[in-house]
Amino acid sequence: MGRDYFTAGGRWRARSSKSSATLLKAVSAVAVTLAVAVTTACGSAGGQTASDGDGTPTAGGTLRVVEDVDSLNCVDPFQTAWTATRSVVRNVAESLVDQDPKTGDISPWLAKDWKISDDGKTYTFNLKSGITFSDGEAFNADAVVTTFEGDLATLKAKPGTVGGFYVGNLESVTKVDDDTVKFNLSAPNASFLQGLATTTLAILSPKSFDYTPQERCQGKIVGTGPFTLEKYDVNTETILSKRKGYTSPSPFSTNDGDAYLDKVQISYIPEASVRIGNLVSGAADVIWTDSDSPLVQNDVTQIKQSGGSVQTRSLPGSTYELFPNVRNGGPLSDKKVREAFSLGIDRSTYASTIVRDDYPVVSGVVDTTTPSFSKQSSSVKYDPSEAKKLLDEAGWKVADDGYRYKDGKKLSISFLTTSKDDGAELIQDELKKIGIDYQINVVTSAQYTSLSNANQYDVVSITYTRADPSAINTLLDTRYATFKALTGNTQTDADRKYLEAAFDKGTTQTNADERTATYQDIQKYISDNSILIPVFERVQDAGISSKVKGIRFTAESFSDYSGASLDK
């Protein structure tokens, strides 16, 4: 499924040996872009349910799931950054609150209610009683405090831990009484409540923290969820087992009691074609795609011909976008060249040619399921004539070979990536039409790190998933981003000054309407200044057998198996 938070270097995998010239002509082949929140002609998740069926669910059976290999090999909620593994977490461990996949609103889950202080620095939660972890330990204030103290200790020992993005400004967590807990922040953090709804800040049994962070990564975790983690091994399989006596369903769950399934068996297969073959042959009941590599047209056709269906939901957070380098003295330091570069990419053709016929087209700098999303037409506009005009104005003139030159230097833009990419080849052909030499530099991970650190690139790709507008902070705030150098290279000094002030404003605003307005202004600024160049909206695709019913998409487009069942 892909690294859910940050993916540097691109992960789109070539599915075909077609040349890029053929791709330009074969609009019926496949397609990649995105679209409105959750729609594809293959099937819609409606923002919530990935598989639907009539009648009463059948109890029992093992759901056979096939996914891409988890290269991060960690299932600890606070540490994992892999989409598929976060789905595992969601079925084992639960959170104080949950987020509505349709509206983005936050509702109580393990907590009964909460109160936020006027200064935005204290969150007090009243907890539900009578809930237990699957190891028999009680869910109470002590368990919440232990979880967050353990998470903060992990962050201190491992400063780059993914969960650090979710606990910004959190100083301490204190027990008021057995059923009340208080979170104390050093400064307001308007995204903190949404963070509490994520898998990242899920609550674990206190006994889980008897183990080291590495041992938790390898499966030593216990939650209050409908399944227990019987086995976690990305080299063989992961097994979730039904928990009897389950009593704490999400407010958005389709099932209020024990899971219908006895087990969920997850196998890991890196080759997309083999995963498809497993589903079509009946060897698998569900396949999940890499979040940056949706199902292509041929995949969809095979699945439908076998009687299955494809359900999708947009991943909140970033689109698949290119990060231009404006600080290496290269051509993209010129705003006109960045604008021309973006205007030379036909997102509609990209969607229908690289992915599938009905794939929605990207429409902004964040995906459409992101709260506070604002359509930014200028960031996804295709206008090669305007692109040529801008390049002329910038002094880049067309030579006999069709490429542009300035002061004897060719207009070359290097895309640094670690994987072969049919989509990049399509962009390469499109940019050639406006005189840009788009060079696809496929390197090893080690080379990628070396070259990016040495500032020897013009564009890279980074993606980040979170159902909160602060996803933009994580991408572009140079003070806190994981890839600080790559993030900083996207911005001039003026851009950085504006963004830091805007991010600080959005982080501290407690009024929802004002916060939305701030983040929509940020999206417009990013678009107007070509700080990010969107290519396609990322979606989470699921290929599902006709006998599977009731899989639900969460707000972060992860899978909830608590209401899933198998026809017999």
mmCIF file of N, CA and C in Angstrom, residues 241-338:
data_model
loop_
_atom_site.group_PDB
_atom_site.id
_atom_site.type_symbol
_atom_site.label_atom_id
_atom_site.label_comp_id
_atom_site.label_asym_id
_atom_site.label_seq_id
_atom_site.Cartn_x
_atom_site.Cartn_y
_atom_site.Cartn_z
ATOM 1 N N SER A 241 -7.346 -12.307 14.776
ATOM 2 C CA SER A 241 -8.329 -13.270 15.281
ATOM 3 C C SER A 241 -9.469 -12.548 15.986
ATOM 4 N N LYS A 242 -10.656 -13.038 15.781
ATOM 5 C CA LYS A 242 -11.853 -12.443 16.379
ATOM 6 C C LYS A 242 -11.754 -12.422 17.897
ATOM 7 N N ARG A 243 -12.137 -11.310 18.471
ATOM 8 C CA ARG A 243 -12.168 -11.179 19.916
ATOM 9 C C ARG A 243 -13.605 -11.348 20.393
ATOM 10 N N LYS A 244 -13.829 -12.235 21.315
ATOM 11 C CA LYS A 244 -15.177 -12.466 21.832
ATOM 12 C C LYS A 244 -15.494 -11.481 22.967
ATOM 13 N N GLY A 245 -16.714 -10.998 22.979
ATOM 14 C CA GLY A 245 -17.128 -10.072 24.012
ATOM 15 C C GLY A 245 -16.754 -8.635 23.728
ATOM 16 N N TYR A 246 -16.611 -8.293 22.460
ATOM 17 C CA TYR A 246 -16.224 -6.945 22.056
ATOM 18 C C TYR A 246 -17.353 -5.948 22.343
ATOM 19 N N THR A 247 -17.014 -4.782 22.929
ATOM 20 C CA THR A 247 -18.065 -3.862 23.381
ATOM 21 C C THR A 247 -17.827 -2.391 23.039
ATOM 22 N N SER A 248 -16.842 -2.080 22.195
ATOM 23 C CA SER A 248 -16.526 -0.659 21.995
ATOM 24 C C SER A 248 -16.464 -0.255 20.519
ATOM 25 N N PRO A 249 -17.542 -0.446 19.753
ATOM 26 C CA PRO A 249 -17.505 -0.120 18.326
ATOM 27 C C PRO A 249 -17.383 1.373 18.059
ATOM 28 N N SER A 250 -16.777 1.702 16.939
ATOM 29 C CA SER A 250 -16.731 3.085 16.474
ATOM 30 C C SER A 250 -18.152 3.574 16.220
ATOM 31 N N PRO A 251 -18.422 4.872 16.414
ATOM 32 C CA PRO A 251 -19.751 5.397 16.095
ATOM 33 C C PRO A 251 -20.093 5.264 14.617
ATOM 34 N N PHE A 252 -19.111 4.959 13.774
ATOM 35 C CA PHE A 252 -19.351 4.827 12.341
ATOM 36 C C PHE A 252 -19.293 3.382 11.869
ATOM 37 N N SER A 253 -19.139 2.447 12.816
ATOM 38 C CA SER A 253 -19.105 1.036 12.476
ATOM 39 C C SER A 253 -20.476 0.544 12.054
ATOM 40 N N THR A 254 -20.494 -0.471 11.195
ATOM 41 C CA THR A 254 -21.754 -1.086 10.767
ATOM 42 C C THR A 254 -22.135 -2.261 11.649
ATOM 43 N N ASN A 255 -21.320 -2.558 12.646
ATOM 44 C CA ASN A 255 -21.552 -3.714 13.501
ATOM 45 C C ASN A 255 -21.298 -3.320 14.955
ATOM 46 N N ASP A 256 -22.288 -3.511 15.816
ATOM 47 C CA ASP A 256 -22.167 -3.103 17.215
ATOM 48 C C ASP A 256 -21.627 -4.193 18.137
ATOM 49 N N GLY A 257 -21.467 -5.415 17.613
ATOM 50 C CA GLY A 257 -21.026 -6.513 18.466
ATOM 51 C C GLY A 257 -19.758 -7.169 17.984
ATOM 52 N N ASP A 258 -19.602 -8.459 18.317
ATOM 53 C CA ASP A 258 -18.423 -9.199 17.891
ATOM 54 C C ASP A 258 -18.294 -9.184 16.371
ATOM 55 N N ALA A 259 -17.052 -9.249 15.892
ATOM 56 C CA ALA A 259 -16.823 -9.349 14.451
ATOM 57 C C ALA A 259 -17.487 -10.605 13.910
ATOM 58 N N TYR A 260 -17.922 -10.543 12.670
ATOM 59 C CA TYR A 260 -18.523 -11.721 12.043
ATOM 60 C C TYR A 260 -17.464 -12.731 11.640
ATOM 61 N N LEU A 261 -16.330 -12.248 11.166
ATOM 62 C CA LEU A 261 -15.252 -13.125 10.715
ATOM 63 C C LEU A 261 -14.546 -13.776 11.894
ATOM 64 N N ASP A 262 -14.098 -15.017 11.703
ATOM 65 C CA ASP A 262 -13.256 -15.662 12.718
ATOM 66 C C ASP A 262 -11.826 -15.133 12.652
ATOM 67 N N LYS A 263 -11.346 -14.937 11.420
ATOM 68 C CA LYS A 263 -9.968 -14.494 11.225
ATOM 69 C C LYS A 263 -9.848 -13.635 9.971
ATOM 70 N N VAL A 264 -8.801 -12.820 9.957
ATOM 71 C CA VAL A 264 -8.365 -12.138 8.748
ATOM 72 C C VAL A 264 -6.918 -12.553 8.520
ATOM 73 N N GLN A 265 -6.663 -13.191 7.391
ATOM 74 C CA GLN A 265 -5.323 -13.681 7.062
ATOM 75 C C GLN A 265 -4.739 -12.783 5.973
ATOM 76 N N ILE A 266 -3.638 -12.111 6.274
ATOM 77 C CA ILE A 266 -3.036 -11.155 5.347
ATOM 78 C C ILE A 266 -1.725 -11.716 4.818
ATOM 79 N N SER A 267 -1.654 -11.837 3.497
ATOM 80 C CA SER A 267 -0.425 -12.276 2.839
ATOM 81 C C SER A 267 0.191 -11.092 2.107
ATOM 82 N N TYR A 268 1.499 -11.158 1.887
ATOM 83 C CA TYR A 268 2.219 -10.034 1.292
ATOM 84 C C TYR A 268 2.851 -10.448 -0.038
ATOM 85 N N ILE A 269 2.452 -9.782 -1.109
ATOM 86 C CA ILE A 269 2.958 -10.079 -2.451
ATOM 87 C C ILE A 269 3.345 -8.770 -3.128
ATOM 88 N N PRO A 270 4.605 -8.591 -3.490
ATOM 89 C CA PRO A 270 5.042 -7.312 -4.058
ATOM 90 C C PRO A 270 4.553 -7.058 -5.485
ATOM 91 N N GLU A 271 4.345 -8.097 -6.270
ATOM 92 C CA GLU A 271 3.978 -7.916 -7.668
ATOM 93 C C GLU A 271 2.474 -7.685 -7.806
ATOM 94 N N ALA A 272 2.093 -6.545 -8.396
ATOM 95 C CA ALA A 272 0.681 -6.200 -8.559
ATOM 96 C C ALA A 272 -0.054 -7.240 -9.392
ATOM 97 N N SER A 273 0.590 -7.741 -10.449
ATOM 98 C CA SER A 273 -0.068 -8.706 -11.331
ATOM 99 C C SER A 273 -0.368 -10.014 -10.603
ATOM 100 N N VAL A 274 0.517 -10.395 -9.686
ATOM 101 C CA VAL A 274 0.301 -11.628 -8.920
ATOM 102 C C VAL A 274 -0.849 -11.432 -7.933
ATOM 103 N N ARG A 275 -0.936 -10.253 -7.322
ATOM 104 C CA ARG A 275 -2.062 -9.970 -6.425
ATOM 105 C C ARG A 275 -3.389 -10.065 -7.191
ATOM 106 N N ILE A 276 -3.413 -9.485 -8.374
ATOM 107 C CA ILE A 276 -4.617 -9.549 -9.209
ATOM 108 C C ILE A 276 -4.950 -11.009 -9.528
ATOM 109 N N GLY A 277 -3.939 -11.775 -9.877
ATOM 110 C CA GLY A 277 -4.151 -13.187 -10.200
ATOM 111 C C GLY A 277 -4.727 -13.960 -9.036
ATOM 112 N N ASN A 278 -4.275 -13.658 -7.834
ATOM 113 C CA ASN A 278 -4.812 -14.320 -6.640
ATOM 114 C C ASN A 278 -6.302 -14.044 -6.473
ATOM 115 N N LEU A 279 -6.710 -12.786 -6.683
ATOM 116 C CA LEU A 279 -8.117 -12.447 -6.531
ATOM 117 C C LEU A 279 -8.958 -13.087 -7.620
ATOM 118 N N VAL A 280 -8.513 -12.991 -8.849
ATOM 119 C CA VAL A 280 -9.277 -13.516 -9.984
ATOM 120 C C VAL A 280 -9.414 -15.035 -9.904
ATOM 121 N N SER A 281 -8.381 -15.705 -9.429
ATOM 122 C CA SER A 281 -8.407 -17.169 -9.344
ATOM 123 C C SER A 281 -9.177 -17.682 -8.139
ATOM 124 N N GLY A 282 -9.508 -16.796 -7.207
ATOM 125 C CA GLY A 282 -10.204 -17.220 -5.998
ATOM 126 C C GLY A 282 -9.280 -17.560 -4.853
ATOM 127 N N ALA A 283 -7.971 -17.347 -5.030
ATOM 128 C CA ALA A 283 -7.016 -17.631 -3.955
ATOM 129 C C ALA A 283 -7.015 -16.537 -2.899
ATOM 130 N N ALA A 284 -7.602 -15.377 -3.220
ATOM 131 C CA ALA A 284 -7.720 -14.267 -2.275
ATOM 132 C C ALA A 284 -9.128 -13.702 -2.350
ATOM 133 N N ASP A 285 -9.575 -13.125 -1.245
ATOM 134 C CA ASP A 285 -10.911 -12.513 -1.201
ATOM 135 C C ASP A 285 -10.851 -11.003 -1.396
ATOM 136 N N VAL A 286 -9.734 -10.397 -0.981
ATOM 137 C CA VAL A 286 -9.560 -8.943 -1.079
ATOM 138 C C VAL A 286 -8.101 -8.647 -1.415
ATOM 139 N N ILE A 287 -7.881 -7.686 -2.310
ATOM 140 C CA ILE A 287 -6.529 -7.187 -2.527
ATOM 141 C C ILE A 287 -6.543 -5.674 -2.341
ATOM 142 N N TRP A 288 -5.503 -5.168 -1.691
ATOM 143 C CA TRP A 288 -5.350 -3.729 -1.513
ATOM 144 C C TRP A 288 -4.155 -3.269 -2.326
ATOM 145 N N THR A 289 -4.309 -2.118 -2.976
ATOM 146 C CA THR A 289 -3.232 -1.616 -3.815
ATOM 147 C C THR A 289 -2.307 -0.714 -3.021
ATOM 148 N N ASP A 290 -1.149 -0.456 -3.599
ATOM 149 C CA ASP A 290 -0.270 0.582 -3.092
ATOM 150 C C ASP A 290 -0.981 1.916 -3.281
ATOM 151 N N SER A 291 -0.897 2.806 -2.297
ATOM 152 C CA SER A 291 -1.637 4.060 -2.349
ATOM 153 C C SER A 291 -1.177 4.987 -3.461
ATOM 154 N N ASP A 292 0.021 4.778 -3.994
ATOM 155 C CA ASP A 292 0.491 5.581 -5.115
ATOM 156 C C ASP A 292 0.375 4.820 -6.438
ATOM 157 N N SER A 293 -0.186 3.617 -6.409
ATOM 158 C CA SER A 293 -0.306 2.797 -7.614
ATOM 159 C C SER A 293 -1.691 2.168 -7.686
ATOM 160 N N PRO A 294 -2.709 2.935 -8.091
ATOM 161 C CA PRO A 294 -4.064 2.393 -8.167
ATOM 162 C C PRO A 294 -4.191 1.344 -9.262
ATOM 163 N N LEU A 295 -5.302 0.651 -9.244
ATOM 164 C CA LEU A 295 -5.555 -0.384 -10.237
ATOM 165 C C LEU A 295 -5.701 0.236 -11.624
ATOM 166 N N VAL A 296 -5.046 -0.369 -12.594
ATOM 167 C CA VAL A 296 -5.136 0.119 -13.961
ATOM 168 C C VAL A 296 -6.299 -0.574 -14.682
ATOM 169 N N GLN A 297 -6.569 -0.117 -15.917
ATOM 170 C CA GLN A 297 -7.775 -0.579 -16.620
ATOM 171 C C GLN A 297 -7.821 -2.089 -16.780
ATOM 172 N N ASN A 298 -6.710 -2.692 -17.142
ATOM 173 C CA ASN A 298 -6.691 -4.140 -17.335
ATOM 174 C C ASN A 298 -6.987 -4.878 -16.034
ATOM 175 N N ASP A 299 -6.487 -4.355 -14.920
ATOM 176 C CA ASP A 299 -6.774 -4.950 -13.614
ATOM 177 C C ASP A 299 -8.274 -4.947 -13.346
ATOM 178 N N VAL A 300 -8.881 -3.789 -13.577
ATOM 179 C CA VAL A 300 -10.318 -3.631 -13.314
ATOM 180 C C VAL A 300 -11.123 -4.590 -14.180
ATOM 181 N N THR A 301 -10.736 -4.685 -15.442
ATOM 182 C CA THR A 301 -11.454 -5.579 -16.360
ATOM 183 C C THR A 301 -11.388 -7.021 -15.881
ATOM 184 N N GLN A 302 -10.208 -7.468 -15.476
ATOM 185 C CA GLN A 302 -10.055 -8.842 -14.988
ATOM 186 C C GLN A 302 -10.906 -9.094 -13.748
ATOM 187 N N ILE A 303 -10.885 -8.129 -12.822
ATOM 188 C CA ILE A 303 -11.634 -8.300 -11.575
ATOM 189 C C ILE A 303 -13.129 -8.386 -11.849
ATOM 190 N N LYS A 304 -13.617 -7.514 -12.708
ATOM 191 C CA LYS A 304 -15.048 -7.527 -13.024
ATOM 192 C C LYS A 304 -15.441 -8.806 -13.759
ATOM 193 N N GLN A 305 -14.597 -9.267 -14.679
ATOM 194 C CA GLN A 305 -14.898 -10.495 -15.412
ATOM 195 C C GLN A 305 -14.943 -11.705 -14.499
ATOM 196 N N SER A 306 -14.234 -11.641 -13.368
ATOM 197 C CA SER A 306 -14.246 -12.753 -12.422
ATOM 198 C C SER A 306 -15.418 -12.657 -11.437
ATOM 199 N N GLY A 307 -16.237 -11.601 -11.586
ATOM 200 C CA GLY A 307 -17.395 -11.425 -10.710
ATOM 201 C C GLY A 307 -17.148 -10.516 -9.532
ATOM 202 N N GLY A 308 -15.941 -9.989 -9.425
ATOM 203 C CA GLY A 308 -15.606 -9.119 -8.308
ATOM 204 C C GLY A 308 -15.920 -7.662 -8.604
ATOM 205 N N SER A 309 -15.532 -6.799 -7.688
ATOM 206 C CA SER A 309 -15.760 -5.367 -7.854
ATOM 207 C C SER A 309 -14.530 -4.602 -7.377
ATOM 208 N N VAL A 310 -14.468 -3.343 -7.763
ATOM 209 C CA VAL A 310 -13.401 -2.466 -7.316
ATOM 210 C C VAL A 310 -14.030 -1.299 -6.584
ATOM 211 N N GLN A 311 -13.599 -1.074 -5.356
ATOM 212 C CA GLN A 311 -14.096 0.049 -4.569
ATOM 213 C C GLN A 311 -12.924 0.956 -4.233
ATOM 214 N N THR A 312 -13.168 2.253 -4.243
ATOM 215 C CA THR A 312 -12.085 3.197 -4.031
ATOM 216 C C THR A 312 -12.500 4.326 -3.113
ATOM 217 N N ARG A 313 -11.519 4.927 -2.486
ATOM 218 C CA ARG A 313 -11.741 6.151 -1.731
ATOM 219 C C ARG A 313 -10.474 6.994 -1.785
ATOM 220 N N SER A 314 -10.645 8.267 -2.034
ATOM 221 C CA SER A 314 -9.514 9.173 -2.057
ATOM 222 C C SER A 314 -8.814 9.183 -0.702
ATOM 223 N N LEU A 315 -7.484 9.239 -0.745
ATOM 224 C CA LEU A 315 -6.692 9.335 0.478
ATOM 225 C C LEU A 315 -6.562 10.806 0.870
ATOM 226 N N PRO A 316 -6.992 11.181 2.053
ATOM 227 C CA PRO A 316 -6.849 12.586 2.460
ATOM 228 C C PRO A 316 -5.379 12.956 2.631
ATOM 229 N N GLY A 317 -5.092 14.214 2.397
ATOM 230 C CA GLY A 317 -3.718 14.684 2.490
ATOM 231 C C GLY A 317 -3.220 15.128 1.128
ATOM 232 N N SER A 318 -1.983 14.846 0.829
ATOM 233 C CA SER A 318 -1.401 15.349 -0.412
ATOM 234 C C SER A 318 -1.902 14.579 -1.622
ATOM 235 N N THR A 319 -1.921 15.263 -2.753
ATOM 236 C CA THR A 319 -2.034 14.582 -4.020
ATOM 237 C C THR A 319 -0.672 13.948 -4.311
ATOM 238 N N TYR A 320 -0.590 13.186 -5.392
ATOM 239 C CA TYR A 320 0.750 12.820 -5.867
ATOM 240 C C TYR A 320 1.247 14.057 -6.598
ATOM 241 N N GLU A 321 2.255 14.703 -6.042
ATOM 242 C CA GLU A 321 2.709 15.958 -6.617
ATOM 243 C C GLU A 321 4.221 16.016 -6.665
ATOM 244 N N LEU A 322 4.703 16.890 -7.515
ATOM 245 C CA LEU A 322 6.131 17.093 -7.669
ATOM 246 C C LEU A 322 6.568 18.299 -6.855
ATOM 247 N N PHE A 323 7.700 18.163 -6.189
ATOM 248 C CA PHE A 323 8.292 19.232 -5.382
ATOM 249 C C PHE A 323 9.420 19.874 -6.193
ATOM 250 N N PRO A 324 9.194 21.090 -6.720
ATOM 251 C CA PRO A 324 10.238 21.737 -7.507
ATOM 252 C C PRO A 324 11.350 22.302 -6.627
ATOM 253 N N ASN A 325 12.561 22.246 -7.118
ATOM 254 C CA ASN A 325 13.716 22.782 -6.405
ATOM 255 C C ASN A 325 13.987 24.199 -6.918
ATOM 256 N N VAL A 326 13.776 25.184 -6.059
ATOM 257 C CA VAL A 326 13.995 26.583 -6.456
ATOM 258 C C VAL A 326 15.299 27.129 -5.892
ATOM 259 N N ARG A 327 16.095 26.256 -5.265
ATOM 260 C CA ARG A 327 17.296 26.717 -4.558
ATOM 261 C C ARG A 327 18.587 26.044 -5.027
ATOM 262 N N ASN A 328 18.566 25.441 -6.193
ATOM 263 C CA ASN A 328 19.794 24.831 -6.707
ATOM 264 C C ASN A 328 20.350 25.589 -7.897
ATOM 265 N N GLY A 329 19.799 26.788 -8.150
ATOM 266 C CA GLY A 329 20.260 27.574 -9.290
ATOM 267 C C GLY A 329 19.757 27.048 -10.612
ATOM 268 N N GLY A 330 18.829 26.077 -10.563
ATOM 269 C CA GLY A 330 18.293 25.489 -11.775
ATOM 270 C C GLY A 330 17.159 26.295 -12.367
ATOM 271 N N PRO A 331 16.603 25.820 -13.482
ATOM 272 C CA PRO A 331 15.566 26.581 -14.190
ATOM 273 C C PRO A 331 14.294 26.791 -13.382
ATOM 274 N N LEU A 332 13.983 25.893 -12.441
ATOM 275 C CA LEU A 332 12.740 26.019 -11.689
ATOM 276 C C LEU A 332 12.800 27.104 -10.620
ATOM 277 N N SER A 333 13.953 27.733 -10.456
ATOM 278 C CA SER A 333 14.020 28.878 -9.551
ATOM 279 C C SER A 333 13.268 30.068 -10.139
ATOM 280 N N ASP A 334 12.984 30.000 -11.443
ATOM 281 C CA ASP A 334 12.210 31.028 -12.137
ATOM 282 C C ASP A 334 10.734 30.639 -12.081
ATOM 283 N N LYS A 335 9.915 31.490 -11.479
ATOM 284 C CA LYS A 335 8.487 31.192 -11.337
ATOM 285 C C LYS A 335 7.819 30.939 -12.677
ATOM 286 N N LYS A 336 8.209 31.664 -13.705
ATOM 287 C CA LYS A 336 7.608 31.470 -15.022
ATOM 288 C C LYS A 336 7.887 30.074 -15.563
ATOM 289 N N VAL A 337 9.068 29.570 -15.307
ATOM 290 C CA VAL A 337 9.407 28.211 -15.755
ATOM 291 C C VAL A 337 8.595 27.183 -14.966
ATOM 292 N N ARG A 338 8.428 27.400 -13.650
ATOM 293 C CA ARG A 338 7.609 26.481 -12.852
ATOM 294 C C ARG A 338 6.172 26.469 -13.361
#
